[in-house]
Amino acid sequence: MKWMRRIGVGLSSLTTLFFLLDAAAKLLRLEPVVRTTQEMGWPASAVLPLGALLLLGALLHAVPRTSIVGAVYLTAFLGGAVATHYRMGSPMATHVLFGVYIGILMWLGLALRYPALFRAALFPQAVLRTAN
């Protein structure tokens, strides 16, 4: 099962890196990021707060002790991105669902790193039976 943990760490690292790079681009207020944000219907003034919020989630996800909380937080963040792209009429498979793809990779990484936790979450009655 060591290979599962390694793959999980790899997936978690990739998704965390993605979130950190996205946050950095927003915090640096790179011109393409500001322009695209405005095209999506957000004001340019939203770029910096969005970058700070994304950085917070990425840091929570990067720390093993808070990785689950970070994943829940980032799932909500990704949901906003999916909703925004859907509202704008972006292409479904490449833009709208991109946040879903990232979310799946993020949660798969956590499931491979902490399989017992996910078994308990998916089958709580089995855990309760073994505890009695």
mmCIF file with all atom_site columns, N, CA and C in Angstrom, residues 26-73:
data_model
loop_
_atom_site.group_PDB
_atom_site.id
_atom_site.type_symbol
_atom_site.label_atom_id
_atom_site.label_alt_id
_atom_site.label_comp_id
_atom_site.label_asym_id
_atom_site.label_entity_id
_atom_site.label_seq_id
_atom_site.pdbx_PDB_ins_code
_atom_site.Cartn_x
_atom_site.Cartn_y
_atom_site.Cartn_z
_atom_site.occupancy
_atom_site.B_iso_or_equiv
_atom_site.pdbx_formal_charge
_atom_site.auth_seq_id
_atom_site.auth_comp_id
_atom_site.auth_asym_id
_atom_site.auth_atom_id
_atom_site.pdbx_PDB_model_num
ATOM 1   N N  . LYS A 1 26 ? -2.909  35.765 -9.297  1.00 0.00 ? 26 LYS A N  1
ATOM 2   C CA . LYS A 1 26 ? -3.901  36.740 -8.850  1.00 0.00 ? 26 LYS A CA 1
ATOM 3   C C  . LYS A 1 26 ? -3.275  37.786 -7.928  1.00 0.00 ? 26 LYS A C  1
ATOM 4   N N  . LEU A 1 27 ? -2.433  37.345 -6.993  1.00 0.00 ? 27 LEU A N  1
ATOM 5   C CA . LEU A 1 27 ? -1.804  38.279 -6.057  1.00 0.00 ? 27 LEU A CA 1
ATOM 6   C C  . LEU A 1 27 ? -0.845  39.242 -6.760  1.00 0.00 ? 27 LEU A C  1
ATOM 7   N N  . LEU A 1 28 ? -0.217  38.768 -7.832  1.00 0.00 ? 28 LEU A N  1
ATOM 8   C CA . LEU A 1 28 ? 0.673   39.632 -8.617  1.00 0.00 ? 28 LEU A CA 1
ATOM 9   C C  . LEU A 1 28 ? -0.104  40.499 -9.602  1.00 0.00 ? 28 LEU A C  1
ATOM 10  N N  . ARG A 1 29 ? -1.399  40.263 -9.669  1.00 0.00 ? 29 ARG A N  1
ATOM 11  C CA . ARG A 1 29 ? -2.298  41.004 -10.558 1.00 0.00 ? 29 ARG A CA 1
ATOM 12  C C  . ARG A 1 29 ? -1.779  41.033 -11.998 1.00 0.00 ? 29 ARG A C  1
ATOM 13  N N  . LEU A 1 30 ? -1.400  39.843 -12.479 1.00 0.00 ? 30 LEU A N  1
ATOM 14  C CA . LEU A 1 30 ? -0.913  39.738 -13.849 1.00 0.00 ? 30 LEU A CA 1
ATOM 15  C C  . LEU A 1 30 ? -2.014  40.168 -14.811 1.00 0.00 ? 30 LEU A C  1
ATOM 16  N N  . GLU A 1 31 ? -1.618  40.870 -15.858 1.00 0.00 ? 31 GLU A N  1
ATOM 17  C CA . GLU A 1 31 ? -2.584  41.468 -16.784 1.00 0.00 ? 31 GLU A CA 1
ATOM 18  C C  . GLU A 1 31 ? -3.570  40.456 -17.368 1.00 0.00 ? 31 GLU A C  1
ATOM 19  N N  . PRO A 1 32 ? -3.109  39.261 -17.828 1.00 0.00 ? 32 PRO A N  1
ATOM 20  C CA . PRO A 1 32 ? -4.079  38.307 -18.371 1.00 0.00 ? 32 PRO A CA 1
ATOM 21  C C  . PRO A 1 32 ? -5.102  37.845 -17.317 1.00 0.00 ? 32 PRO A C  1
ATOM 22  N N  . VAL A 1 33 ? -4.675  37.751 -16.074 1.00 0.00 ? 33 VAL A N  1
ATOM 23  C CA . VAL A 1 33 ? -5.575  37.320 -15.005 1.00 0.00 ? 33 VAL A CA 1
ATOM 24  C C  . VAL A 1 33 ? -6.627  38.389 -14.738 1.00 0.00 ? 33 VAL A C  1
ATOM 25  N N  . VAL A 1 34 ? -6.199  39.644 -14.648 1.00 0.00 ? 34 VAL A N  1
ATOM 26  C CA . VAL A 1 34 ? -7.136  40.745 -14.395 1.00 0.00 ? 34 VAL A CA 1
ATOM 27  C C  . VAL A 1 34 ? -8.121  40.862 -15.554 1.00 0.00 ? 34 VAL A C  1
ATOM 28  N N  . ARG A 1 35 ? -7.613  40.785 -16.775 1.00 0.00 ? 35 ARG A N  1
ATOM 29  C CA . ARG A 1 35 ? -8.472  40.902 -17.960 1.00 0.00 ? 35 ARG A CA 1
ATOM 30  C C  . ARG A 1 35 ? -9.501  39.772 -18.004 1.00 0.00 ? 35 ARG A C  1
ATOM 31  N N  . THR A 1 36 ? -9.044  38.545 -17.783 1.00 0.00 ? 36 THR A N  1
ATOM 32  C CA . THR A 1 36 ? -9.952  37.397 -17.824 1.00 0.00 ? 36 THR A CA 1
ATOM 33  C C  . THR A 1 36 ? -10.982 37.476 -16.704 1.00 0.00 ? 36 THR A C  1
ATOM 34  N N  . THR A 1 37 ? -10.567 37.925 -15.539 1.00 0.00 ? 37 THR A N  1
ATOM 35  C CA . THR A 1 37 ? -11.494 38.078 -14.419 1.00 0.00 ? 37 THR A CA 1
ATOM 36  C C  . THR A 1 37 ? -12.596 39.066 -14.779 1.00 0.00 ? 37 THR A C  1
ATOM 37  N N  . GLN A 1 38 ? -12.213 40.160 -15.409 1.00 0.00 ? 38 GLN A N  1
ATOM 38  C CA . GLN A 1 38 ? -13.208 41.152 -15.825 1.00 0.00 ? 38 GLN A CA 1
ATOM 39  C C  . GLN A 1 38 ? -14.126 40.584 -16.913 1.00 0.00 ? 38 GLN A C  1
ATOM 40  N N  . GLU A 1 39 ? -13.569 39.812 -17.831 1.00 0.00 ? 39 GLU A N  1
ATOM 41  C CA . GLU A 1 39 ? -14.383 39.198 -18.875 1.00 0.00 ? 39 GLU A CA 1
ATOM 42  C C  . GLU A 1 39 ? -15.403 38.210 -18.292 1.00 0.00 ? 39 GLU A C  1
ATOM 43  N N  . MET A 1 40 ? -15.062 37.645 -17.134 1.00 0.00 ? 40 MET A N  1
ATOM 44  C CA . MET A 1 40 ? -15.967 36.701 -16.471 1.00 0.00 ? 40 MET A CA 1
ATOM 45  C C  . MET A 1 40 ? -17.042 37.415 -15.655 1.00 0.00 ? 40 MET A C  1
ATOM 46  N N  . GLY A 1 41 ? -17.011 38.735 -15.663 1.00 0.00 ? 41 GLY A N  1
ATOM 47  C CA . GLY A 1 41 ? -18.031 39.492 -14.959 1.00 0.00 ? 41 GLY A CA 1
ATOM 48  C C  . GLY A 1 41 ? -17.649 39.949 -13.565 1.00 0.00 ? 41 GLY A C  1
ATOM 49  N N  . TRP A 1 42 ? -16.405 39.715 -13.173 1.00 0.00 ? 42 TRP A N  1
ATOM 50  C CA . TRP A 1 42 ? -15.928 40.146 -11.867 1.00 0.00 ? 42 TRP A CA 1
ATOM 51  C C  . TRP A 1 42 ? -15.206 41.481 -12.012 1.00 0.00 ? 42 TRP A C  1
ATOM 52  N N  . PRO A 1 43 ? -15.263 42.361 -11.016 1.00 0.00 ? 43 PRO A N  1
ATOM 53  C CA . PRO A 1 43 ? -14.498 43.610 -11.096 1.00 0.00 ? 43 PRO A CA 1
ATOM 54  C C  . PRO A 1 43 ? -13.007 43.333 -10.902 1.00 0.00 ? 43 PRO A C  1
ATOM 55  N N  . ALA A 1 44 ? -12.176 44.184 -11.445 1.00 0.00 ? 44 ALA A N  1
ATOM 56  C CA . ALA A 1 44 ? -10.725 44.029 -11.299 1.00 0.00 ? 44 ALA A CA 1
ATOM 57  C C  . ALA A 1 44 ? -10.322 44.059 -9.830  1.00 0.00 ? 44 ALA A C  1
ATOM 58  N N  . SER A 1 45 ? -11.082 44.768 -9.010  1.00 0.00 ? 45 SER A N  1
ATOM 59  C CA . SER A 1 45 ? -10.762 44.856 -7.584  1.00 0.00 ? 45 SER A CA 1
ATOM 60  C C  . SER A 1 45 ? -10.948 43.521 -6.860  1.00 0.00 ? 45 SER A C  1
ATOM 61  N N  . ALA A 1 46 ? -11.602 42.553 -7.490  1.00 0.00 ? 46 ALA A N  1
ATOM 62  C CA . ALA A 1 46 ? -11.817 41.243 -6.865  1.00 0.00 ? 46 ALA A CA 1
ATOM 63  C C  . ALA A 1 46 ? -10.611 40.318 -7.004  1.00 0.00 ? 46 ALA A C  1
ATOM 64  N N  . VAL A 1 47 ? -9.682  40.643 -7.880  1.00 0.00 ? 47 VAL A N  1
ATOM 65  C CA . VAL A 1 47 ? -8.559  39.738 -8.154  1.00 0.00 ? 47 VAL A CA 1
ATOM 66  C C  . VAL A 1 47 ? -7.698  39.522 -6.914  1.00 0.00 ? 47 VAL A C  1
ATOM 67  N N  . LEU A 1 48 ? -7.334  40.574 -6.234  1.00 0.00 ? 48 LEU A N  1
ATOM 68  C CA . LEU A 1 48 ? -6.467  40.443 -5.059  1.00 0.00 ? 48 LEU A CA 1
ATOM 69  C C  . LEU A 1 48 ? -7.138  39.664 -3.931  1.00 0.00 ? 48 LEU A C  1
ATOM 70  N N  . PRO A 1 49 ? -8.382  39.983 -3.538  1.00 0.00 ? 49 PRO A N  1
ATOM 71  C CA . PRO A 1 49 ? -9.028  39.168 -2.498  1.00 0.00 ? 49 PRO A CA 1
ATOM 72  C C  . PRO A 1 49 ? -9.207  37.704 -2.908  1.00 0.00 ? 49 PRO A C  1
ATOM 73  N N  . LEU A 1 50 ? -9.537  37.453 -4.171  1.00 0.00 ? 50 LEU A N  1
ATOM 74  C CA . LEU A 1 50 ? -9.657  36.071 -4.629  1.00 0.00 ? 50 LEU A CA 1
ATOM 75  C C  . LEU A 1 50 ? -8.323  35.337 -4.527  1.00 0.00 ? 50 LEU A C  1
ATOM 76  N N  . GLY A 1 51 ? -7.245  36.029 -4.865  1.00 0.00 ? 51 GLY A N  1
ATOM 77  C CA . GLY A 1 51 ? -5.916  35.434 -4.740  1.00 0.00 ? 51 GLY A CA 1
ATOM 78  C C  . GLY A 1 51 ? -5.572  35.117 -3.293  1.00 0.00 ? 51 GLY A C  1
ATOM 79  N N  . ALA A 1 52 ? -5.910  36.027 -2.378  1.00 0.00 ? 52 ALA A N  1
ATOM 80  C CA . ALA A 1 52 ? -5.632  35.797 -0.955  1.00 0.00 ? 52 ALA A CA 1
ATOM 81  C C  . ALA A 1 52 ? -6.456  34.626 -0.421  1.00 0.00 ? 52 ALA A C  1
ATOM 82  N N  . LEU A 1 53 ? -7.724  34.562 -0.813  1.00 0.00 ? 53 LEU A N  1
ATOM 83  C CA . LEU A 1 53 ? -8.575  33.450 -0.376  1.00 0.00 ? 53 LEU A CA 1
ATOM 84  C C  . LEU A 1 53 ? -8.082  32.122 -0.932  1.00 0.00 ? 53 LEU A C  1
ATOM 85  N N  . LEU A 1 54 ? -7.647  32.131 -2.175  1.00 0.00 ? 54 LEU A N  1
ATOM 86  C CA . LEU A 1 54 ? -7.123  30.916 -2.792  1.00 0.00 ? 54 LEU A CA 1
ATOM 87  C C  . LEU A 1 54 ? -5.813  30.493 -2.127  1.00 0.00 ? 54 LEU A C  1
ATOM 88  N N  . LEU A 1 55 ? -4.957  31.449 -1.808  1.00 0.00 ? 55 LEU A N  1
ATOM 89  C CA . LEU A 1 55 ? -3.710  31.138 -1.116  1.00 0.00 ? 55 LEU A CA 1
ATOM 90  C C  . LEU A 1 55 ? -3.991  30.501 0.244   1.00 0.00 ? 55 LEU A C  1
ATOM 91  N N  . LEU A 1 56 ? -4.962  31.032 0.966   1.00 0.00 ? 56 LEU A N  1
ATOM 92  C CA . LEU A 1 56 ? -5.339  30.456 2.256   1.00 0.00 ? 56 LEU A CA 1
ATOM 93  C C  . LEU A 1 56 ? -5.747  28.996 2.089   1.00 0.00 ? 56 LEU A C  1
ATOM 94  N N  . GLY A 1 57 ? -6.602  28.717 1.121   1.00 0.00 ? 57 GLY A N  1
ATOM 95  C CA . GLY A 1 57 ? -7.028  27.340 0.881   1.00 0.00 ? 57 GLY A CA 1
ATOM 96  C C  . GLY A 1 57 ? -5.876  26.432 0.484   1.00 0.00 ? 57 GLY A C  1
ATOM 97  N N  . ALA A 1 58 ? -4.986  26.929 -0.364  1.00 0.00 ? 58 ALA A N  1
ATOM 98  C CA . ALA A 1 58 ? -3.836  26.123 -0.802  1.00 0.00 ? 58 ALA A CA 1
ATOM 99  C C  . ALA A 1 58 ? -2.923  25.800 0.373   1.00 0.00 ? 58 ALA A C  1
ATOM 100 N N  . LEU A 1 59 ? -2.705  26.777 1.254   1.00 0.00 ? 59 LEU A N  1
ATOM 101 C CA . LEU A 1 59 ? -1.858  26.531 2.420   1.00 0.00 ? 59 LEU A CA 1
ATOM 102 C C  . LEU A 1 59 ? -2.516  25.545 3.384   1.00 0.00 ? 59 LEU A C  1
ATOM 103 N N  . LEU A 1 60 ? -3.816  25.680 3.584   1.00 0.00 ? 60 LEU A N  1
ATOM 104 C CA . LEU A 1 60 ? -4.530  24.713 4.427   1.00 0.00 ? 60 LEU A CA 1
ATOM 105 C C  . LEU A 1 60 ? -4.419  23.307 3.843   1.00 0.00 ? 60 LEU A C  1
ATOM 106 N N  . HIS A 1 61 ? -4.551  23.203 2.533   1.00 0.00 ? 61 HIS A N  1
ATOM 107 C CA . HIS A 1 61 ? -4.473  21.901 1.869   1.00 0.00 ? 61 HIS A CA 1
ATOM 108 C C  . HIS A 1 61 ? -3.050  21.336 1.903   1.00 0.00 ? 61 HIS A C  1
ATOM 109 N N  . ALA A 1 62 ? -2.054  22.191 1.901   1.00 0.00 ? 62 ALA A N  1
ATOM 110 C CA . ALA A 1 62 ? -0.660  21.742 1.860   1.00 0.00 ? 62 ALA A CA 1
ATOM 111 C C  . ALA A 1 62 ? -0.185  21.172 3.198   1.00 0.00 ? 62 ALA A C  1
ATOM 112 N N  . VAL A 1 63 ? -0.772  21.614 4.289   1.00 0.00 ? 63 VAL A N  1
ATOM 113 C CA . VAL A 1 63 ? -0.357  21.156 5.623   1.00 0.00 ? 63 VAL A CA 1
ATOM 114 C C  . VAL A 1 63 ? -1.127  19.870 5.950   1.00 0.00 ? 63 VAL A C  1
ATOM 115 N N  . PRO A 1 64 ? -0.426  18.766 6.205   1.00 0.00 ? 64 PRO A N  1
ATOM 116 C CA . PRO A 1 64 ? -1.122  17.500 6.439   1.00 0.00 ? 64 PRO A CA 1
ATOM 117 C C  . PRO A 1 64 ? -2.207  17.563 7.525   1.00 0.00 ? 64 PRO A C  1
ATOM 118 N N  . ARG A 1 65 ? -1.961  18.271 8.596   1.00 0.00 ? 65 ARG A N  1
ATOM 119 C CA . ARG A 1 65 ? -2.920  18.338 9.703   1.00 0.00 ? 65 ARG A CA 1
ATOM 120 C C  . ARG A 1 65 ? -4.224  19.048 9.310   1.00 0.00 ? 65 ARG A C  1
ATOM 121 N N  . THR A 1 66 ? -4.160  19.942 8.318   1.00 0.00 ? 66 THR A N  1
ATOM 122 C CA . THR A 1 66 ? -5.342  20.704 7.910   1.00 0.00 ? 66 THR A CA 1
ATOM 123 C C  . THR A 1 66 ? -5.753  20.421 6.459   1.00 0.00 ? 66 THR A C  1
ATOM 124 N N  . SER A 1 67 ? -5.214  19.350 5.879   1.00 0.00 ? 67 SER A N  1
ATOM 125 C CA . SER A 1 67 ? -5.455  19.090 4.454   1.00 0.00 ? 67 SER A CA 1
ATOM 126 C C  . SER A 1 67 ? -6.921  18.819 4.137   1.00 0.00 ? 67 SER A C  1
ATOM 127 N N  . ILE A 1 68 ? -7.641  18.167 5.029   1.00 0.00 ? 68 ILE A N  1
ATOM 128 C CA . ILE A 1 68 ? -9.066  17.887 4.773   1.00 0.00 ? 68 ILE A CA 1
ATOM 129 C C  . ILE A 1 68 ? -9.862  19.191 4.810   1.00 0.00 ? 68 ILE A C  1
ATOM 130 N N  . VAL A 1 69 ? -9.587  20.034 5.801   1.00 0.00 ? 69 VAL A N  1
ATOM 131 C CA . VAL A 1 69 ? -10.268 21.334 5.889   1.00 0.00 ? 69 VAL A CA 1
ATOM 132 C C  . VAL A 1 69 ? -9.956  22.155 4.641   1.00 0.00 ? 69 VAL A C  1
ATOM 133 N N  . GLY A 1 70 ? -8.695  22.134 4.205   1.00 0.00 ? 70 GLY A N  1
ATOM 134 C CA . GLY A 1 70 ? -8.313  22.845 2.990   1.00 0.00 ? 70 GLY A CA 1
ATOM 135 C C  . GLY A 1 70 ? -9.037  22.312 1.769   1.00 0.00 ? 70 GLY A C  1
ATOM 136 N N  . ALA A 1 71 ? -9.222  20.991 1.696   1.00 0.00 ? 71 ALA A N  1
ATOM 137 C CA . ALA A 1 71 ? -9.911  20.400 0.550   1.00 0.00 ? 71 ALA A CA 1
ATOM 138 C C  . ALA A 1 71 ? -11.392 20.791 0.532   1.00 0.00 ? 71 ALA A C  1
ATOM 139 N N  . VAL A 1 72 ? -12.021 20.838 1.688   1.00 0.00 ? 72 VAL A N  1
ATOM 140 C CA . VAL A 1 72 ? -13.427 21.268 1.749   1.00 0.00 ? 72 VAL A CA 1
ATOM 141 C C  . VAL A 1 72 ? -13.528 22.723 1.292   1.00 0.00 ? 72 VAL A C  1
ATOM 142 N N  . TYR A 1 73 ? -12.636 23.556 1.811   1.00 0.00 ? 73 TYR A N  1
ATOM 143 C CA . TYR A 1 73 ? -12.598 24.976 1.455   1.00 0.00 ? 73 TYR A CA 1
ATOM 144 C C  . TYR A 1 73 ? -12.377 25.156 -0.047  1.00 0.00 ? 73 TYR A C  1
#
